[in-house]
JSON list of C-alpha atoms in Angstrom, two decimals:
[
{"chain": "A", "resi": 290, "resn": "MET", "atom": "CA", "xyz": [103.19, 67.04, 125.86]},
{"chain": "A", "resi": 291, "resn": "LYS", "atom": "CA", "xyz": [101.44, 70.12, 124.65]},
{"chain": "A", "resi": 292, "resn": "ILE", "atom": "CA", "xyz": [102.86, 73.57, 125.39]},
{"chain": "A", "resi": 293, "resn": "GLU", "atom": "CA", "xyz": [100.31, 76.31, 125.62]},
{"chain": "A", "resi": 294, "resn": "PHE", "atom": "CA", "xyz": [100.41, 79.68, 123.91]},
{"chain": "A", "resi": 295, "resn": "ARG", "atom": "CA", "xyz": [101.05, 81.17, 127.33]},
{"chain": "A", "resi": 296, "resn": "THR", "atom": "CA", "xyz": [104.53, 79.60, 127.38]},
{"chain": "A", "resi": 297, "resn": "ARG", "atom": "CA", "xyz": [105.48, 81.34, 124.14]},
{"chain": "A", "resi": 298, "resn": "LEU", "atom": "CA", "xyz": [104.30, 84.62, 125.65]},
{"chain": "A", "resi": 299, "resn": "GLU", "atom": "CA", "xyz": [106.49, 83.99, 128.68]},
{"chain": "A", "resi": 300, "resn": "TYR", "atom": "CA", "xyz": [109.60, 83.44, 126.57]},
{"chain": "A", "resi": 301, "resn": "GLY", "atom": "CA", "xyz": [108.76, 86.49, 124.40]},
{"chain": "A", "resi": 302, "resn": "GLY", "atom": "CA", "xyz": [108.07, 88.60, 127.52]},
{"chain": "A", "resi": 303, "resn": "ILE", "atom": "CA", "xyz": [111.46, 87.63, 128.96]},
{"chain": "A", "resi": 304, "resn": "LEU", "atom": "CA", "xyz": [113.26, 88.44, 125.69]},
{"chain": "A", "resi": 305, "resn": "VAL", "atom": "CA", "xyz": [111.52, 91.84, 125.44]},
{"chain": "A", "resi": 306, "resn": "ALA", "atom": "CA", "xyz": [112.28, 92.59, 129.05]},
{"chain": "A", "resi": 307, "resn": "LEU", "atom": "CA", "xyz": [115.96, 91.69, 128.52]},
{"chain": "A", "resi": 308, "resn": "VAL", "atom": "CA", "xyz": [116.28, 94.05, 125.48]},
{"chain": "A", "resi": 309, "resn": "ALA", "atom": "CA", "xyz": [114.55, 96.87, 127.41]},
{"chain": "A", "resi": 310, "resn": "LEU", "atom": "CA", "xyz": [116.81, 96.19, 130.39]},
{"chain": "A", "resi": 311, "resn": "GLY", "atom": "CA", "xyz": [119.90, 96.32, 128.09]},
{"chain": "A", "resi": 312, "resn": "GLY", "atom": "CA", "xyz": [118.73, 99.74, 126.81]},
{"chain": "A", "resi": 313, "resn": "LEU", "atom": "CA", "xyz": [118.29, 101.02, 130.31]},
{"chain": "A", "resi": 314, "resn": "ALA", "atom": "CA", "xyz": [121.61, 99.52, 131.44]},
{"chain": "A", "resi": 315, "resn": "ASN", "atom": "CA", "xyz": [123.31, 101.29, 128.55]},
{"chain": "A", "resi": 316, "resn": "TYR", "atom": "CA", "xyz": [121.88, 104.62, 129.38]},
{"chain": "A", "resi": 317, "resn": "PHE", "atom": "CA", "xyz": [122.64, 104.38, 133.10]},
{"chain": "A", "resi": 318, "resn": "LEU", "atom": "CA", "xyz": [126.18, 102.99, 132.65]},
{"chain": "A", "resi": 319, "resn": "GLU", "atom": "CA", "xyz": [127.06, 105.63, 130.03]},
{"chain": "A", "resi": 320, "resn": "HIS", "atom": "CA", "xyz": [125.37, 108.77, 131.68]},
{"chain": "A", "resi": 321, "resn": "VAL", "atom": "CA", "xyz": [124.85, 108.12, 135.34]},
{"chain": "A", "resi": 322, "resn": "PHE", "atom": "CA", "xyz": [127.30, 105.58, 136.77]},
{"chain": "A", "resi": 323, "resn": "ARG", "atom": "CA", "xyz": [131.06, 105.36, 136.36]},
{"chain": "A", "resi": 324, "resn": "ILE", "atom": "CA", "xyz": [131.90, 102.37, 138.47]},
{"chain": "A", "resi": 325, "resn": "SER", "atom": "CA", "xyz": [135.41, 100.91, 138.58]},
{"chain": "A", "resi": 326, "resn": "CYS", "atom": "CA", "xyz": [136.14, 97.26, 139.55]},
{"chain": "A", "resi": 327, "resn": "PRO", "atom": "CA", "xyz": [137.27, 97.06, 143.17]},
{"chain": "A", "resi": 328, "resn": "ILE", "atom": "CA", "xyz": [139.13, 93.89, 142.47]},
{"chain": "A", "resi": 329, "resn": "ARG", "atom": "CA", "xyz": [141.14, 95.47, 139.63]},
{"chain": "A", "resi": 330, "resn": "THR", "atom": "CA", "xyz": [141.73, 98.57, 141.81]},
{"chain": "A", "resi": 331, "resn": "VAL", "atom": "CA", "xyz": [143.22, 96.57, 144.63]},
{"chain": "A", "resi": 332, "resn": "THR", "atom": "CA", "xyz": [144.97, 93.73, 142.91]},
{"chain": "A", "resi": 333, "resn": "GLY", "atom": "CA", "xyz": [145.61, 95.01, 139.38]},
{"chain": "A", "resi": 334, "resn": "LEU", "atom": "CA", "xyz": [144.01, 91.80, 137.95]},
{"chain": "A", "resi": 335, "resn": "GLN", "atom": "CA", "xyz": [140.90, 91.66, 135.86]},
{"chain": "A", "resi": 336, "resn": "CYS", "atom": "CA", "xyz": [137.98, 89.80, 137.37]},
{"chain": "A", "resi": 337, "resn": "PRO", "atom": "CA", "xyz": [135.51, 87.84, 135.16]},
{"chain": "A", "resi": 338, "resn": "GLY", "atom": "CA", "xyz": [133.20, 90.89, 135.24]},
{"chain": "A", "resi": 339, "resn": "CYS", "atom": "CA", "xyz": [135.77, 93.51, 134.21]},
{"chain": "A", "resi": 340, "resn": "GLY", "atom": "CA", "xyz": [134.65, 95.18, 130.99]},
{"chain": "A", "resi": 341, "resn": "PHE", "atom": "CA", "xyz": [131.02, 94.24, 131.68]},
{"chain": "A", "resi": 342, "resn": "SER", "atom": "CA", "xyz": [129.54, 97.68, 131.29]},
{"chain": "A", "resi": 343, "resn": "ARG", "atom": "CA", "xyz": [131.60, 98.38, 128.16]},
{"chain": "A", "resi": 344, "resn": "CYS", "atom": "CA", "xyz": [130.44, 95.07, 126.79]},
{"chain": "A", "resi": 345, "resn": "VAL", "atom": "CA", "xyz": [126.78, 95.83, 127.54]},
{"chain": "A", "resi": 346, "resn": "GLN", "atom": "CA", "xyz": [127.12, 99.22, 125.94]},
{"chain": "A", "resi": 347, "resn": "ALA", "atom": "CA", "xyz": [128.81, 97.74, 122.79]},
{"chain": "A", "resi": 348, "resn": "ILE", "atom": "CA", "xyz": [126.02, 95.06, 122.54]},
{"chain": "A", "resi": 349, "resn": "SER", "atom": "CA", "xyz": [123.25, 97.65, 122.92]},
{"chain": "A", "resi": 350, "resn": "ARG", "atom": "CA", "xyz": [124.97, 99.65, 120.06]},
{"chain": "A", "resi": 351, "resn": "GLY", "atom": "CA", "xyz": [125.17, 96.46, 117.91]},
{"chain": "A", "resi": 352, "resn": "ASP", "atom": "CA", "xyz": [128.96, 96.54, 117.93]},
{"chain": "A", "resi": 353, "resn": "LEU", "atom": "CA", "xyz": [129.61, 92.83, 118.58]},
{"chain": "A", "resi": 354, "resn": "LEU", "atom": "CA", "xyz": [133.42, 93.01, 117.76]},
{"chain": "A", "resi": 355, "resn": "GLU", "atom": "CA", "xyz": [133.91, 95.69, 120.50]},
{"chain": "A", "resi": 356, "resn": "ALA", "atom": "CA", "xyz": [131.74, 93.68, 122.92]},
{"chain": "A", "resi": 357, "resn": "LEU", "atom": "CA", "xyz": [133.90, 90.62, 122.15]},
{"chain": "A", "resi": 358, "resn": "ARG", "atom": "CA", "xyz": [137.05, 92.64, 122.81]},
{"chain": "A", "resi": 359, "resn": "GLN", "atom": "CA", "xyz": [135.76, 93.96, 126.17]},
{"chain": "A", "resi": 360, "resn": "ASN", "atom": "CA", "xyz": [134.45, 90.70, 127.77]},
{"chain": "A", "resi": 361, "resn": "VAL", "atom": "CA", "xyz": [133.94, 87.56, 125.70]},
{"chain": "A", "resi": 362, "resn": "LEU", "atom": "CA", "xyz": [132.34, 85.83, 128.72]},
{"chain": "A", "resi": 363, "resn": "ILE", "atom": "CA", "xyz": [129.48, 88.31, 128.94]},
{"chain": "A", "resi": 364, "resn": "LEU", "atom": "CA", "xyz": [128.99, 88.27, 125.14]},
{"chain": "A", "resi": 365, "resn": "GLY", "atom": "CA", "xyz": [128.99, 84.45, 125.02]},
{"chain": "A", "resi": 366, "resn": "SER", "atom": "CA", "xyz": [126.52, 84.29, 127.87]},
{"chain": "A", "resi": 367, "resn": "SER", "atom": "CA", "xyz": [124.23, 86.83, 126.21]},
{"chain": "A", "resi": 368, "resn": "VAL", "atom": "CA", "xyz": [124.30, 84.83, 123.01]},
{"chain": "A", "resi": 369, "resn": "LEU", "atom": "CA", "xyz": [123.42, 81.56, 124.80]},
{"chain": "A", "resi": 370, "resn": "ILE", "atom": "CA", "xyz": [120.59, 83.09, 126.81]},
{"chain": "A", "resi": 371, "resn": "THR", "atom": "CA", "xyz": [119.16, 84.90, 123.77]},
{"chain": "A", "resi": 372, "resn": "GLY", "atom": "CA", "xyz": [119.40, 81.71, 121.68]},
{"chain": "A", "resi": 373, "resn": "TYR", "atom": "CA", "xyz": [117.61, 79.77, 124.47]},
{"chain": "A", "resi": 374, "resn": "LEU", "atom": "CA", "xyz": [114.79, 82.39, 124.61]},
{"chain": "A", "resi": 375, "resn": "LEU", "atom": "CA", "xyz": [114.41, 82.46, 120.81]},
{"chain": "A", "resi": 376, "resn": "LEU", "atom": "CA", "xyz": [114.28, 78.66, 120.79]},
{"chain": "A", "resi": 377, "resn": "GLY", "atom": "CA", "xyz": [111.56, 78.92, 123.44]},
{"chain": "A", "resi": 378, "resn": "LEU", "atom": "CA", "xyz": [109.58, 81.20, 121.13]},
{"chain": "A", "resi": 379, "resn": "ALA", "atom": "CA", "xyz": [110.00, 78.92, 118.11]},
{"chain": "A", "resi": 380, "resn": "ASN", "atom": "CA", "xyz": [109.74, 75.59, 119.88]},
{"chain": "A", "resi": 381, "resn": "PRO", "atom": "CA", "xyz": [108.91, 75.60, 123.58]},
{"chain": "A", "resi": 382, "resn": "ASN", "atom": "CA", "xyz": [109.19, 71.77, 123.72]},
{"chain": "A", "resi": 383, "resn": "ALA", "atom": "CA", "xyz": [112.88, 71.95, 122.75]},
{"chain": "A", "resi": 384, "resn": "ALA", "atom": "CA", "xyz": [113.55, 74.64, 125.27]},
{"chain": "A", "resi": 385, "resn": "LEU", "atom": "CA", "xyz": [111.88, 72.53, 127.94]},
{"chain": "A", "resi": 386, "resn": "LEU", "atom": "CA", "xyz": [114.12, 69.54, 127.01]},
{"chain": "A", "resi": 387, "resn": "ILE", "atom": "CA", "xyz": [117.25, 71.71, 127.41]},
{"chain": "A", "resi": 388, "resn": "ARG", "atom": "CA", "xyz": [116.00, 72.96, 130.76]},
{"chain": "A", "resi": 389, "resn": "ARG", "atom": "CA", "xyz": [115.42, 69.41, 132.00]},
{"chain": "A", "resi": 390, "resn": "PHE", "atom": "CA", "xyz": [118.80, 68.18, 130.71]},
{"chain": "A", "resi": 391, "resn": "VAL", "atom": "CA", "xyz": [120.56, 71.09, 132.60]},
{"chain": "A", "resi": 392, "resn": "GLN", "atom": "CA", "xyz": [118.50, 70.30, 135.77]},
{"chain": "A", "resi": 393, "resn": "PHE", "atom": "CA", "xyz": [119.31, 66.61, 135.53]},
{"chain": "A", "resi": 394, "resn": "HIS", "atom": "CA", "xyz": [123.04, 67.26, 134.98]},
{"chain": "A", "resi": 395, "resn": "HIS", "atom": "CA", "xyz": [123.27, 70.16, 137.58]},
{"chain": "A", "resi": 396, "resn": "ARG", "atom": "CA", "xyz": [126.59, 69.07, 139.05]},
{"chain": "A", "resi": 397, "resn": "ALA", "atom": "CA", "xyz": [128.20, 68.85, 135.62]},
{"chain": "A", "resi": 398, "resn": "THR", "atom": "CA", "xyz": [126.67, 72.05, 134.56]},
{"chain": "A", "resi": 399, "resn": "THR", "atom": "CA", "xyz": [127.89, 73.79, 137.69]},
{"chain": "A", "resi": 400, "resn": "TRP", "atom": "CA", "xyz": [131.50, 72.51, 137.22]},
{"chain": "A", "resi": 401, "resn": "LEU", "atom": "CA", "xyz": [131.40, 73.49, 133.51]},
{"chain": "A", "resi": 402, "resn": "ILE", "atom": "CA", "xyz": [130.50, 77.05, 134.48]},
{"chain": "A", "resi": 403, "resn": "PHE", "atom": "CA", "xyz": [133.02, 77.14, 137.32]},
{"chain": "A", "resi": 404, "resn": "VAL", "atom": "CA", "xyz": [135.89, 75.85, 135.10]},
{"chain": "A", "resi": 405, "resn": "SER", "atom": "CA", "xyz": [134.91, 78.21, 132.19]},
{"chain": "A", "resi": 406, "resn": "VAL", "atom": "CA", "xyz": [134.82, 81.33, 134.39]},
{"chain": "A", "resi": 407, "resn": "GLY", "atom": "CA", "xyz": [138.00, 80.35, 136.15]},
{"chain": "A", "resi": 408, "resn": "GLY", "atom": "CA", "xyz": [139.84, 79.57, 132.94]},
{"chain": "A", "resi": 409, "resn": "PHE", "atom": "CA", "xyz": [138.63, 82.84, 131.44]},
{"chain": "A", "resi": 410, "resn": "THR", "atom": "CA", "xyz": [139.86, 84.74, 134.44]},
{"chain": "A", "resi": 411, "resn": "LEU", "atom": "CA", "xyz": [143.31, 83.07, 134.31]},
{"chain": "A", "resi": 412, "resn": "LEU", "atom": "CA", "xyz": [143.65, 83.60, 130.47]},
{"chain": "A", "resi": 413, "resn": "ARG", "atom": "CA", "xyz": [142.66, 87.26, 130.52]},
{"chain": "A", "resi": 414, "resn": "ASN", "atom": "CA", "xyz": [145.27, 88.04, 133.13]},
{"chain": "A", "resi": 415, "resn": "ILE", "atom": "CA", "xyz": [148.31, 86.61, 131.21]},
{"chain": "A", "resi": 416, "resn": "HIS", "atom": "CA", "xyz": [150.33, 89.67, 130.31]},
{"chain": "A", "resi": 417, "resn": "GLY", "atom": "CA", "xyz": [151.69, 90.01, 126.77]},
{"chain": "A", "resi": 418, "resn": "MET", "atom": "CA", "xyz": [148.91, 87.95, 125.21]},
{"chain": "A", "resi": 419, "resn": "PRO", "atom": "CA", "xyz": [146.79, 89.49, 122.50]},
{"chain": "A", "resi": 420, "resn": "TRP", "atom": "CA", "xyz": [143.62, 89.10, 124.54]},
{"chain": "A", "resi": 421, "resn": "ALA", "atom": "CA", "xyz": [145.01, 90.62, 127.72]}
]
């Protein structure tokens, strides 16, 4: 199976678009919008997305330790997506194999994501823990 040069351009284009989108998100989150989480406002509990804007800002500044402190789920997802796109640039056939594996095991992948996000939400709301 031969992957054309066009496929590498698609992976590269997506990666460049995500970097540009991250820069725009940083600007708008820092200077234009100040949005508070409605779930945290009502319940006092942190949802899986709490700290998202601060995490994106830290990533765009290159401060990965601060991004990890704000929201490890967003940072982990960003690393996985970026790694997949870089793999697509370097070896499109390997990226295609990963995509087919995930599509074939879509139920297991869905449950893995659901359990990961649910577990993350529970752990981050345990009071008195170092990560809370």
